[in-house]
C-alpha atoms as one frame of an Amber mdcrd trajectory, in Angstrom:
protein
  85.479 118.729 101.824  82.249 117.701 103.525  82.282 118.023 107.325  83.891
 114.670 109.371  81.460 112.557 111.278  83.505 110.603 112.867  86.854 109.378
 112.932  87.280 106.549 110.731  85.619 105.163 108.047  86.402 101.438 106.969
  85.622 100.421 103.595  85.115  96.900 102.047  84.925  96.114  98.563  82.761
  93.096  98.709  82.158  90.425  95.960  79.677  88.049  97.360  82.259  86.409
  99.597  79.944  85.041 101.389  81.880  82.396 103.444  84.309  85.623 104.600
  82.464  88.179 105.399  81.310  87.079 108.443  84.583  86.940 110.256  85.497
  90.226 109.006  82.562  92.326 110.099  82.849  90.294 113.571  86.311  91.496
 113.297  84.975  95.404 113.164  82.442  94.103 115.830  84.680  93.745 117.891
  87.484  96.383 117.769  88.441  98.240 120.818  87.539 101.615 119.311  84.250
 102.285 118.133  84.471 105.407 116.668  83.858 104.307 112.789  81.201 103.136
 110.266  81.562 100.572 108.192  80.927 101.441 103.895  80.305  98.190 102.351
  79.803  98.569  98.721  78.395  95.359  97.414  80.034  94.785  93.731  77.865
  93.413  91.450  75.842  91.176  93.630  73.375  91.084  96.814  74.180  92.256
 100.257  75.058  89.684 102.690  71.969  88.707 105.012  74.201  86.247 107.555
  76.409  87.051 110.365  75.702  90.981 110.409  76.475  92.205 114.077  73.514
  94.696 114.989  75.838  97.148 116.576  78.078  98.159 113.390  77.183 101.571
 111.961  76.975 100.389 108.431  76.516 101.883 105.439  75.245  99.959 102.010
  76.505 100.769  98.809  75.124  98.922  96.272  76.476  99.240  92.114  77.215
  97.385  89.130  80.023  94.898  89.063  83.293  97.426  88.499  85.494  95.258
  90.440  87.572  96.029  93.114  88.934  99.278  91.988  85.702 100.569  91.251
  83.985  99.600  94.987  86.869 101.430  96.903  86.052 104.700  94.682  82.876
 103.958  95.667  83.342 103.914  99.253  85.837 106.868  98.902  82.958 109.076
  97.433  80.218 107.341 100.355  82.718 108.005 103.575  82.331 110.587 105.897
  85.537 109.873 108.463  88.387 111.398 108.882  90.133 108.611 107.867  89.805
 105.533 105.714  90.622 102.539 106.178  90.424  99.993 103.344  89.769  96.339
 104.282  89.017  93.269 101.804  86.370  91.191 102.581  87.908  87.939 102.838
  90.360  89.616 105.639  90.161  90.571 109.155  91.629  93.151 112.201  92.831
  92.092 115.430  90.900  93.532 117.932  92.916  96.944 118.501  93.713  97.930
 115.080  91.815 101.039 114.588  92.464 101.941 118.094  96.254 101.305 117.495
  95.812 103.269 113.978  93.934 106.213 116.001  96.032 106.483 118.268  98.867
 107.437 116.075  96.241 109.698 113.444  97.514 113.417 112.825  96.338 115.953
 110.337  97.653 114.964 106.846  99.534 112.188 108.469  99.194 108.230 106.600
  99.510 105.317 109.619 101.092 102.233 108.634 100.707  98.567 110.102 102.210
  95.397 110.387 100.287  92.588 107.915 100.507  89.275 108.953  99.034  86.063
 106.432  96.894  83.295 107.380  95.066  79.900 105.364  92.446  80.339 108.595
  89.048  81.581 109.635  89.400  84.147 112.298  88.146  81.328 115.285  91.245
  79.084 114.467  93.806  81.700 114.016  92.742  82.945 117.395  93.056  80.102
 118.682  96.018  78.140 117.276  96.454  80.137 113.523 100.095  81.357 113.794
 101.267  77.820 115.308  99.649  76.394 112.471 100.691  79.367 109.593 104.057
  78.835 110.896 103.621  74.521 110.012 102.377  75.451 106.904 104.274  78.219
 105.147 103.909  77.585 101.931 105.242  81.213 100.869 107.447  81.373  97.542
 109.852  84.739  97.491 110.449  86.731  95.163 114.000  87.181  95.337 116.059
  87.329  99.106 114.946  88.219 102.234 115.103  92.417 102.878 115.801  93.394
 105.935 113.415  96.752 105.792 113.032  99.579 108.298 110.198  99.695 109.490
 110.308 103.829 109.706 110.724 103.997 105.761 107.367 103.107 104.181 108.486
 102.888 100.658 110.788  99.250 102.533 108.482  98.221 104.703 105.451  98.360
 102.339 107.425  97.754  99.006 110.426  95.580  99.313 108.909  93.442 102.584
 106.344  92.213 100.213 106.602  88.705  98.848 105.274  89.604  95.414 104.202
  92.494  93.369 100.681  92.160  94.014 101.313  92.351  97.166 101.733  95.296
  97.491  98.517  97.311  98.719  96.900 100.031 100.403  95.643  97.634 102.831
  95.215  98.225 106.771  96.813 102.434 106.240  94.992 104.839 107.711  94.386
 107.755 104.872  93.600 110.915 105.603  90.071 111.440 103.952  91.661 115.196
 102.889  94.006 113.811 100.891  92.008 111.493  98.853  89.760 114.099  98.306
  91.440 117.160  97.925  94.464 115.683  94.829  92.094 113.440  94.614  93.457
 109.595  93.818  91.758 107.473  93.498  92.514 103.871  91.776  92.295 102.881
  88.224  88.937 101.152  87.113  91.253  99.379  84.388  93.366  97.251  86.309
  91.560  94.310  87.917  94.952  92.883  90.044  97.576  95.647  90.607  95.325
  98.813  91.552  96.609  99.226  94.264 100.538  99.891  93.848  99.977 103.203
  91.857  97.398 104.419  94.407 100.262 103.595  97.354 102.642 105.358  95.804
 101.160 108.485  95.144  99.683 108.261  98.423 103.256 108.186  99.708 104.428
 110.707  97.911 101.804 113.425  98.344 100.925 112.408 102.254 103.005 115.262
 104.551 104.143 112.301 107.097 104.389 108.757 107.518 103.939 107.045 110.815
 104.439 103.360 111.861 102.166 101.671 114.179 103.861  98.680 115.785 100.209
  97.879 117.512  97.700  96.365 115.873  97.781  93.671 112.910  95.765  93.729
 109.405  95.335  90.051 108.767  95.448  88.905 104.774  93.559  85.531 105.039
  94.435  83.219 102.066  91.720  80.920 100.501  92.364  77.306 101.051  90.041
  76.514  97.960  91.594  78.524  94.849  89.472  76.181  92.960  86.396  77.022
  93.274  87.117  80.217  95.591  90.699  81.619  94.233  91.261  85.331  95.649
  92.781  87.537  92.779  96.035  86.657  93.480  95.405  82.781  93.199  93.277
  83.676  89.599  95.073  81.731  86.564  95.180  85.071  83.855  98.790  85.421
  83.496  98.525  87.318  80.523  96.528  89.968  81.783  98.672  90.257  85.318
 101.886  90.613  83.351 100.305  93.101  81.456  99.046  95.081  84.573 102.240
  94.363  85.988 104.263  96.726  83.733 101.169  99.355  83.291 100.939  99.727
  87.086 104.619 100.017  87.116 104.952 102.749  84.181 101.607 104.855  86.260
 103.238 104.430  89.965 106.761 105.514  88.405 105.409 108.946  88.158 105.365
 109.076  92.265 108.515 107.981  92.719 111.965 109.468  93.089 115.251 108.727
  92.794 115.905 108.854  96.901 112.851 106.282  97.654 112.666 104.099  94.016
 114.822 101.556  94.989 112.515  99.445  97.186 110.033  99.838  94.128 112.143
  99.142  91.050 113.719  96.427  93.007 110.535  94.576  93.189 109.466  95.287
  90.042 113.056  93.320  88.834 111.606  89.933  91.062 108.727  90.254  89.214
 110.542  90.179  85.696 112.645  87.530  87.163 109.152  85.461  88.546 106.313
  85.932  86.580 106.989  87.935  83.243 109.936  85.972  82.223 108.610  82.447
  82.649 105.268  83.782  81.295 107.700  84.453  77.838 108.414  80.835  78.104
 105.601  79.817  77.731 104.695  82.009  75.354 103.794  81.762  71.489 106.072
  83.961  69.485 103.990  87.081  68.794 102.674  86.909  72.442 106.326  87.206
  73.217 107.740  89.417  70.770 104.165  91.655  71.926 105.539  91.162  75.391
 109.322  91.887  75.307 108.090  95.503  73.494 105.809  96.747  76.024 108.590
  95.282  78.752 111.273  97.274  76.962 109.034 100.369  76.859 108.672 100.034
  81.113 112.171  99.524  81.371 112.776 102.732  79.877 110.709 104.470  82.293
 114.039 104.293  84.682 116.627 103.978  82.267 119.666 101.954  81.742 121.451
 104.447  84.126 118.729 104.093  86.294 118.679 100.500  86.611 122.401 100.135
  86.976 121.995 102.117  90.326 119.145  99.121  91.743 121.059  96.406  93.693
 120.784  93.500  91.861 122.173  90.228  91.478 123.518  88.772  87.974 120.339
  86.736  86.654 117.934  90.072  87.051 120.470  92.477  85.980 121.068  90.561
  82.780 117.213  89.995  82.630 116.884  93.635  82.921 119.609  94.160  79.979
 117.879  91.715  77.642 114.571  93.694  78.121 116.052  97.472  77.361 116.895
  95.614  74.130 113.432  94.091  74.123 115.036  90.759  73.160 112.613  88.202
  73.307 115.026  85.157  72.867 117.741  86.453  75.113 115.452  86.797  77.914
 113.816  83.096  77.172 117.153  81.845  76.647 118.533  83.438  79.452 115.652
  81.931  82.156 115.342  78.672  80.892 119.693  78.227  81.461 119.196  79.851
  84.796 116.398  77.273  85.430 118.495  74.250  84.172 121.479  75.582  86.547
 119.459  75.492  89.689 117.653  71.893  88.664 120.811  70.671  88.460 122.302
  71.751  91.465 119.166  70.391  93.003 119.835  66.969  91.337 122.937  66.680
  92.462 122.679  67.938  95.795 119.672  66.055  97.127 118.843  62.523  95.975
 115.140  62.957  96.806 115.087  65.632  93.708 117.466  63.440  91.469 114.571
  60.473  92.272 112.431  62.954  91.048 114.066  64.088  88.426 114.692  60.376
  86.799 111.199  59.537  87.013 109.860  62.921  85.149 112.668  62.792  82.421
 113.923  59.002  82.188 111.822  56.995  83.717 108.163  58.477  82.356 109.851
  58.017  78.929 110.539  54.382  79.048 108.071  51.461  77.779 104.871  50.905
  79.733 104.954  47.364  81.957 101.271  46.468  80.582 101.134  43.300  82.763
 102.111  45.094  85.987  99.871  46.126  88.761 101.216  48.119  91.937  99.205
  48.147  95.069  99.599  50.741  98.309  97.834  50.468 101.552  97.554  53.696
 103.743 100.941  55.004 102.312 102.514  51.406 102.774 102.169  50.900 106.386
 100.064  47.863 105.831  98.776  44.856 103.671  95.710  45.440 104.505  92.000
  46.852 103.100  90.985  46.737  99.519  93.962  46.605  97.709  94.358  43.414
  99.638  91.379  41.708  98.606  91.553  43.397  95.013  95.268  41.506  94.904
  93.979  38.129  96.596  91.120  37.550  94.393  93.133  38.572  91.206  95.920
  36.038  92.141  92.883  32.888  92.654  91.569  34.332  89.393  93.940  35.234
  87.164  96.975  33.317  88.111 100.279  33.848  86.453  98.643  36.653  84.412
  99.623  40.106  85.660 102.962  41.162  87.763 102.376  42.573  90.986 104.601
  44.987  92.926 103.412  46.480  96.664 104.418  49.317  98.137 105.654  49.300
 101.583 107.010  52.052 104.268 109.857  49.844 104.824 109.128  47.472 106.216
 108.076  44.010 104.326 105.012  43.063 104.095 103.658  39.556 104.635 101.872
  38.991 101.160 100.527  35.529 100.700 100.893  35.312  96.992 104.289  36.113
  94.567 104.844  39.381  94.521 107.697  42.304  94.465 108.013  44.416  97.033
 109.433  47.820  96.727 110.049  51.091  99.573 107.851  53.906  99.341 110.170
  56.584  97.192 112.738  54.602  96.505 114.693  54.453  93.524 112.655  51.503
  92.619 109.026  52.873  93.750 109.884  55.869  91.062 111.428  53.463  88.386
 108.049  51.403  88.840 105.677  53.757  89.427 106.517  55.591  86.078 106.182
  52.828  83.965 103.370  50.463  85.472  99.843  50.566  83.627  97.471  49.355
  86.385  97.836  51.328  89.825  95.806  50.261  92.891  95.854  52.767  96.071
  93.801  53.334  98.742  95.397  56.897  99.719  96.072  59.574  97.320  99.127
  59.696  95.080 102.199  61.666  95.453 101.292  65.102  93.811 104.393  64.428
  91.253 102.613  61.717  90.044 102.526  61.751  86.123  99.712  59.896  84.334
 100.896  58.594  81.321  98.794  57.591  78.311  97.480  54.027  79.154  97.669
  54.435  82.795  95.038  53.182  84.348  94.549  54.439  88.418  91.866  52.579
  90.596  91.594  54.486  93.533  89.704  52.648  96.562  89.285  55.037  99.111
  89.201  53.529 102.677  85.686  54.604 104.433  82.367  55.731 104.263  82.964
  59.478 105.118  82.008  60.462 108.480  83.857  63.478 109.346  83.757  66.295
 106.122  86.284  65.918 103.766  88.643  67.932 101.155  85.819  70.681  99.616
  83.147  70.290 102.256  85.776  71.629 105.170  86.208  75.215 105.437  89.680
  75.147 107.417  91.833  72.911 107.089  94.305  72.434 109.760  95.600  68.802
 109.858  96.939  69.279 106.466  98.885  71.558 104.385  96.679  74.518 103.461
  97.032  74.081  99.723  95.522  70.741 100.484  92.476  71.112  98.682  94.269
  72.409  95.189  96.518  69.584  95.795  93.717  66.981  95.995  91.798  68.494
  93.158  94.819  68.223  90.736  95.780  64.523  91.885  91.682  63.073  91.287
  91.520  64.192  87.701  93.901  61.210  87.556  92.031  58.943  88.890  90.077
  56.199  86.281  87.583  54.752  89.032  86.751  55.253  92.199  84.899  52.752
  94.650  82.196  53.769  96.367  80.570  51.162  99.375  77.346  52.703  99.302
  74.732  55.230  97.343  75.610  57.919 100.484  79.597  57.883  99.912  79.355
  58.393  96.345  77.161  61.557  96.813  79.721  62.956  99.082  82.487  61.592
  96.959  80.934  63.524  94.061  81.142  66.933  95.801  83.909  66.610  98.488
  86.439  65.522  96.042  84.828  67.610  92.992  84.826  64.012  90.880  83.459
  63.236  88.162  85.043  60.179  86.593  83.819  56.440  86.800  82.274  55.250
  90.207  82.661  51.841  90.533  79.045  50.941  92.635  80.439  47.265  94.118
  80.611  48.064  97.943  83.852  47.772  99.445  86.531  44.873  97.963  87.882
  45.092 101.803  83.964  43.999 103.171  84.081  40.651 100.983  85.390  38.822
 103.544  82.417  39.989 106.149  80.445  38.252 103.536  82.562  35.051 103.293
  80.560  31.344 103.195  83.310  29.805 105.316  82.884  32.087 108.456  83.563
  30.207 111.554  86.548  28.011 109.597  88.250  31.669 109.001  87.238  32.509
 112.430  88.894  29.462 113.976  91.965  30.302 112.203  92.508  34.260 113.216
  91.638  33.412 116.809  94.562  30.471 116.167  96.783  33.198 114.392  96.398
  35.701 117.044  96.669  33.403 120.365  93.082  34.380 121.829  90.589  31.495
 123.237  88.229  29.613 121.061  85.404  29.880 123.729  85.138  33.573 124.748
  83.202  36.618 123.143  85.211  39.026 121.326  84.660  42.514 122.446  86.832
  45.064 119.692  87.129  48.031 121.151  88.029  50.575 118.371  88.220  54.522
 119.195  88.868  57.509 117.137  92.107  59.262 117.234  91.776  62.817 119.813
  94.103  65.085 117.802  94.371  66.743 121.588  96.130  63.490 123.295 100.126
  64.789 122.509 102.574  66.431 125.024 104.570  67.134 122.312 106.070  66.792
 118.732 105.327  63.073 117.815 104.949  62.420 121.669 101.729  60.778 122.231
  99.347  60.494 124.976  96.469  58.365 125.378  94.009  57.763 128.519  91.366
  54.520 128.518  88.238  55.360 129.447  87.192  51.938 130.052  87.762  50.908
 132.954  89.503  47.301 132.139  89.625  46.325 135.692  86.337  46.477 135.968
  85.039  45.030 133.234  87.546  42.203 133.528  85.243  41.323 137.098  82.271
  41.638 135.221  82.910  40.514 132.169  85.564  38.317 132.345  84.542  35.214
 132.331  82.469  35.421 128.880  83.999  37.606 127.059  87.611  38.816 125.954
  88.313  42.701 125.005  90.294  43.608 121.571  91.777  47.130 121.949  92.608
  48.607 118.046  93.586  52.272 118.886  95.639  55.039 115.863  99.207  53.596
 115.311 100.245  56.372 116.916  99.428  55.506 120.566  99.729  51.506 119.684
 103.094  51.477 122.046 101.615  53.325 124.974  99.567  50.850 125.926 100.262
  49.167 129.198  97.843  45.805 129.196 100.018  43.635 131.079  98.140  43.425
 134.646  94.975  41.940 132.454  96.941  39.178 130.714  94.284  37.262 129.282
  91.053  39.419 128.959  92.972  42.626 126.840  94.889  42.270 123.846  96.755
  45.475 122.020  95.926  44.425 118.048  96.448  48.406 117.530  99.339  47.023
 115.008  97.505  44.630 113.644  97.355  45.112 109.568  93.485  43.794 108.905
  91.113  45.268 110.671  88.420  43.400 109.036  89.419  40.169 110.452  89.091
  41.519 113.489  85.482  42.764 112.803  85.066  38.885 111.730  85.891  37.720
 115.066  84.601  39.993 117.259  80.948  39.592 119.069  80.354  42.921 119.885
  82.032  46.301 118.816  82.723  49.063 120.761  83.693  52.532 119.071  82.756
  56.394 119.550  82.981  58.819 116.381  85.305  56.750 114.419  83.737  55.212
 111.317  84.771  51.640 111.816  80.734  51.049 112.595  79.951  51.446 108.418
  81.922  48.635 108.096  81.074  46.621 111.247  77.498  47.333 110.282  77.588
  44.543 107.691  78.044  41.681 110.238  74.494  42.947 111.665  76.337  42.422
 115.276  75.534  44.477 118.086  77.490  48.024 118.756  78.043  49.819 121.869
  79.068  53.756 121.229  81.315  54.943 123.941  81.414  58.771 123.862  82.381
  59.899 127.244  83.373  62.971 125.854  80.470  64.000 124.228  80.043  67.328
 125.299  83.828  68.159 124.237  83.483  66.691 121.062  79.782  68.919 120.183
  81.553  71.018 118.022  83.785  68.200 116.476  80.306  66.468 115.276  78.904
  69.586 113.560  81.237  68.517 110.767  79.765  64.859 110.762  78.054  64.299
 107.239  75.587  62.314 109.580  73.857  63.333 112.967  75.184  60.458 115.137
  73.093  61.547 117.836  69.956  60.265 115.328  71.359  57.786 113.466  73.853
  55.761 115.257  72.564  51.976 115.643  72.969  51.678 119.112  73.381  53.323
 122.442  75.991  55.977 123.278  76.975  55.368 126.558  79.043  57.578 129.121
  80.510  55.471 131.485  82.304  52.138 131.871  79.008  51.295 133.896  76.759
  51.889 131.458  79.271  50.068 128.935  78.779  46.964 131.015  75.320  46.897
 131.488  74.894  47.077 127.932  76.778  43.897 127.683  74.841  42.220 130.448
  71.997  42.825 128.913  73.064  42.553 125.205  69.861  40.703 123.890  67.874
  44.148 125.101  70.183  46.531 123.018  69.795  44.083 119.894  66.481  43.996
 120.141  65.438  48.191 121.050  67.958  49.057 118.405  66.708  46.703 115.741
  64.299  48.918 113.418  67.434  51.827 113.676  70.032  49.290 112.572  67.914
  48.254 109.655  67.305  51.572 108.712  71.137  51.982 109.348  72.440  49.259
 106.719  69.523  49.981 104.190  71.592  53.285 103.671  74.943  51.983 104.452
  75.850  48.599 103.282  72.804  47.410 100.418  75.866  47.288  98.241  77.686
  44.933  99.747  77.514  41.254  99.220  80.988  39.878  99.379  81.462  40.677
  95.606  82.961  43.695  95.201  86.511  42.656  94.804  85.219  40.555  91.975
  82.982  43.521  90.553  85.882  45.693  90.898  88.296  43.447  88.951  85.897
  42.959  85.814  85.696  46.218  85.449  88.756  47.496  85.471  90.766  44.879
  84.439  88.300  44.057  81.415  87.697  47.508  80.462  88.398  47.284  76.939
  88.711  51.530  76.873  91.932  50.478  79.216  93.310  47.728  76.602
């Protein structure tokens, strides 16, 4: 073997993951022990020009596309360390890995790890990620939790994993030697499981095994298997069963009878998880083709052999079926097992038994082709387009269509005959499977079945501001599969509104959508638009107890994800300075305060009885823009809206500085485009107002420019526009 050059040698098999690789080699960057290069052998595609720290000894490897398999050979052949250490691309090292797997390095001796998983980039898992991971486990199992020793490698690197491609050579520190010297290297011919016949013979040739307690390799999972999917998110189930058994008949070969069990125990999950339902779904000579090569791996081990693996019933008799290589047996066998546990699920939990009606009963019945459900923001509210979409098809069309609106709970105030039903309630499910028109303003429950004839108008409820579903790269205030789970529920959706050329461009590529886009403005806007203005005006002001002859400040600010002390304990601190601007102010103008739900009951405004009102609970915000004189908001993208009243607005972002990195994913530069002044302090706040007529008129040419881009759809139509459209739409008759 070719003389050592230093001590470890790190190799990355890397694929053009572009949007990875960064934190990875910062990762490296960074390690506590610097004694390594770095062999990245770039797999069918360019080297990465971005986010390359100039003090990483790195060596380029450039070859055709051989996948992953074929790079790590690569890099075997290219290293010169002692050691290797393989690393994907899309992962990452905490800081004193290598020095924790150095530390522990011997002559002939393989290191072992701990591996952690993660949905995050490497800043928010250092920050917050295993808070967050721990939120958001979205893990399946294959089988029960092991307790493993962490001393035997063939438990804590076999039966601790969650899945058989999970198991991998990943984060061990291999002695060069004995890569070289047997050599082993990993089969070019299997694209997902190359690495569990590697591991094994690895285990089985290495002299001695050492665990590491330091240091953590961290497995980052992609948040956008869509466009992005690592190999284990890849939809080829025929060719990973396949692999499955051919990486189990070539590791078999490295594994006795003392350290199998961890290994064939596994491989029976795997029969029980993937290759079994894959047989379901199966046509019969893919099955029949299936059950022989399965019978053939069984055999490997041996009916004796597998009577001596721990198992429970369902995998032992799965195992039994597939020495026979009985195809029907083993489809027979998991569809009862599945049928068992739905049922016990149905009659265990009535959430699942709602489910369960509405996918097998309730999705079969007759179609209600007259009736029209509505949702506002999950049911919380009547309230935004779905309003106006329902008010103007109850003037138009009276008597015509049956309406039914969802609701959290609590009844809604709806001006017009109409049901009302709880949000997954026997009755939401019930109606919900067998309406034709569906009108929502939030996405739909990712159960939701669309029937033939369905017809889903989905409103939205903003012009984006902040990036949404495929545009963010983390996503932390939602589940991590979020963006798979969006993807899947928009390919039901018949039309989507749009208020304005800009939103539908982002719609396009943040929600991957390609359907109809219904170009109307917003139905929720008409009434911004409406001919009898200061009669409605007279009325709210009536409705909600304020004075006819004051000035309406609204002041509406974004929700600070920061202001909690705890779960669903809420903190919120006014900037403004009420008192203040009560002196000041007071005796022109009134202040509307419209803050997130959330905080709506922290709000102390007694001691300035008659100048603030809390309207945080207040269903319609656009009556409120209607009445109001002046708005006052930060980075929340009530101003789109607002925008159409061409009244003045005020931009309150005291926190500017703090919120920097917050705006870098903005779709717009509000430091360039916002139609009026951002202001810092409840001083500047009321000289603005003071001096109003100034601000209208040094803003005017930006707030022109502003609704030219913003609001040239709207025109107080939309609802109607909207309503044609889909409710005329002779491809939904």
């Amino acid at each position: 073997m070719e003389e050592c050059y230093m001590k470890i040698s790190v190799v990355i098999a890397y694929h053009d993951e572009k949007q990875y690789i960064k934190d990875c080699l910062a990762s490296l960057a960074e390690q506590t022990f610097q004694d390594f290069e770095v062999i990245l052998v770039c797999d069918g595609c360019e080297a990465p020009e971005e986010g390359i720290p100039e003090t990483l000894n790195i060596v380029t490897v450039m070859q055709e596309e051989k996948g992953v398999a074929g790079a790590r050979n690569a890099g075997i052949e290219k290293a010169q360390g002692e050691y290797v250490v393989f690393l994907d691309a899309d992962d990452y090292l905490a800081e004193d890995t290598l020095e924790a797997l150095a530390e522990k390095a011997e002559p002939e001796t393989v290191v072992y790890i701990s591996k952690t998983e993660t949905w995050y980039s490497r800043k928010v898992y250092q920050d917050n990620g295993e808070k967050l991971d721990e939120q958001n486990d979205t893990n399946g199992d294959e089988g029960e939790e092991t307790k493993v020793d962490p001393e035997n490698p063939y438990e804590y690197l076999i039966a601790n994993t969650k899945k058989w491609q999970n198991i991998s050579t990943l984060g061990l520190l291999i002695p060069r030697r004995l890569l070289i010297e047997n050599p082993i290297r990993f089969c070019e011919e299997l694209e997902y499981d190359s690495d569990i016949p590697v591991l094994m013979e690895i285990l089985a040739k290495a002299p001695k095994t050492v665990y590491q307690e330091k240091g953590t390799y961290i497995k980052r999972k992609h948040n956008d298997p869509i466009n992005l999917p690592s190999l284990l998110q890849k939809k080829d189930a025929t060719k990973k069963v396949a692999e499955a058994m051919k990486s189990y008949e070539m590791a078999s070969r490295f594994v006795d009878k003392e350290n199998g069990r961890a290994f064939h125990y596994r491989f029976a999950m795997c029969l029980v998880t993937m290759i079994a339902p894959f047989m379901i779904e199966s046509k019969a000579a893919e099955r029949k083709e299936t059950a022989k090569e399965l019978k053939q791996t069984l055999e490997i081990l041996g009916k004796d052999g597998w009577a001596e693996i721990p198992l429970k019933h369902h995998p032992r008799k799965l195992i039994a079926y597939g020495l026979a290589g009985d195809a029907d047996k083993i489809v027979k066998k998991t569809r009862n097992h599945a049928r068992r546990q739905t049922l016990f699920r149905v009659c265990t939990s009535r959430a699942k038994c709602k489910r369960y009606l509405y996918e097998k009963v309730f999705s079969k019945m007759k179609m209600l082709d007259d009736m029209v459900i509505f949702e506002s923001f999950f049911g919380k509210s009547y309230s935004d387009s779905p309003k106006y979409i329902f008010e103007y098809m109850n003037e138009t069309y009276p008597g015509k269509y049956r309406y039914m609106w969802v609701n959290a709970g609590k009844k809604l105030n709806l001006p017009y005959p109409s049901k009302q039903m709880k949000r997954f309630s026997f009755k939401y499910f019930f109606y919900m499977a067998r309406a034709k028109y569906i009108v929502f303003n939030g996405r739909q429950p990712q159960y939701f079945i669309k029937r033939k004839g369905n017809v889903f108008l989905e409103t939205w409820h903003g012009t984006p501001l902040k990036k949404l579903v495929f545009d963010m790269e983390d996503v932390t205030t939602a589940s991590p599969l979020y963006k798979e789970q969006f993807y899947i529920q928009t390919r039901s959706w018949d039309y989507l509104v749009a208020p304005n050329r800009f939103s539908e461009d982002v719609f396009r590529h943040a929600f991957m959508y390609d359907g109809k886009m219904l170009e109307t403005g917003y139905p929720r806007n008409d009434i911004l638009y409406c001919q009898d203005k200061e009669k409605r005006m007279r009325e709210i002001k009536e409705e909600l107890h304020l004075p006819q002859d004051k000035k309406i400040i609204l002041y509406a600010p974004t929700w600070r994800d920061d202001e909690f002390y705890g779960h669903a304990k809420y903190k919120f601190t006014l900037q403004l300075d009420l008192a203040k601007m009560q002196k000041e102010l007071g005796d022109e103008y009134i202040i509307l305060l419209r803050t997130h739900y959330f905080i709506a009951d922290v709000l102390d405004l007694s001691e300035y009885e008659g100048f603030a009102y809390n309207l945080s609970k207040y269903d319609d915000i656009a009556r409120l823009y209607l009445i109001s004189d002046v708005l006052i908001t930060d980075y929340s993208s009530v101003f789109f809206d607002y925008a159409n009243l061409r009244r003045p607005m005020l931009f309150f972002t005291y926190d500017l500085e703090k919120y920097r990195s917050v705006l870098r994913g903005f779709y717009i530069d509000v430091e360039e485009e916002l139609p009026g002044p951002m202001l810092m302090t409840t001083d500047e706040v009321i000289g603005a107002l003071q001096n109003i007529e100034n601000v209208v008129t040094e803003y005017s040419d930006k707030y022109t420019a502003f609704c030219d881009k913003y609001c040239a759809w709207e025109d107080g139509t939309a609802a109607k526009k909207v309503v044609e459209t889909v409710f005329s739409d002779k491809s939904n008759k």
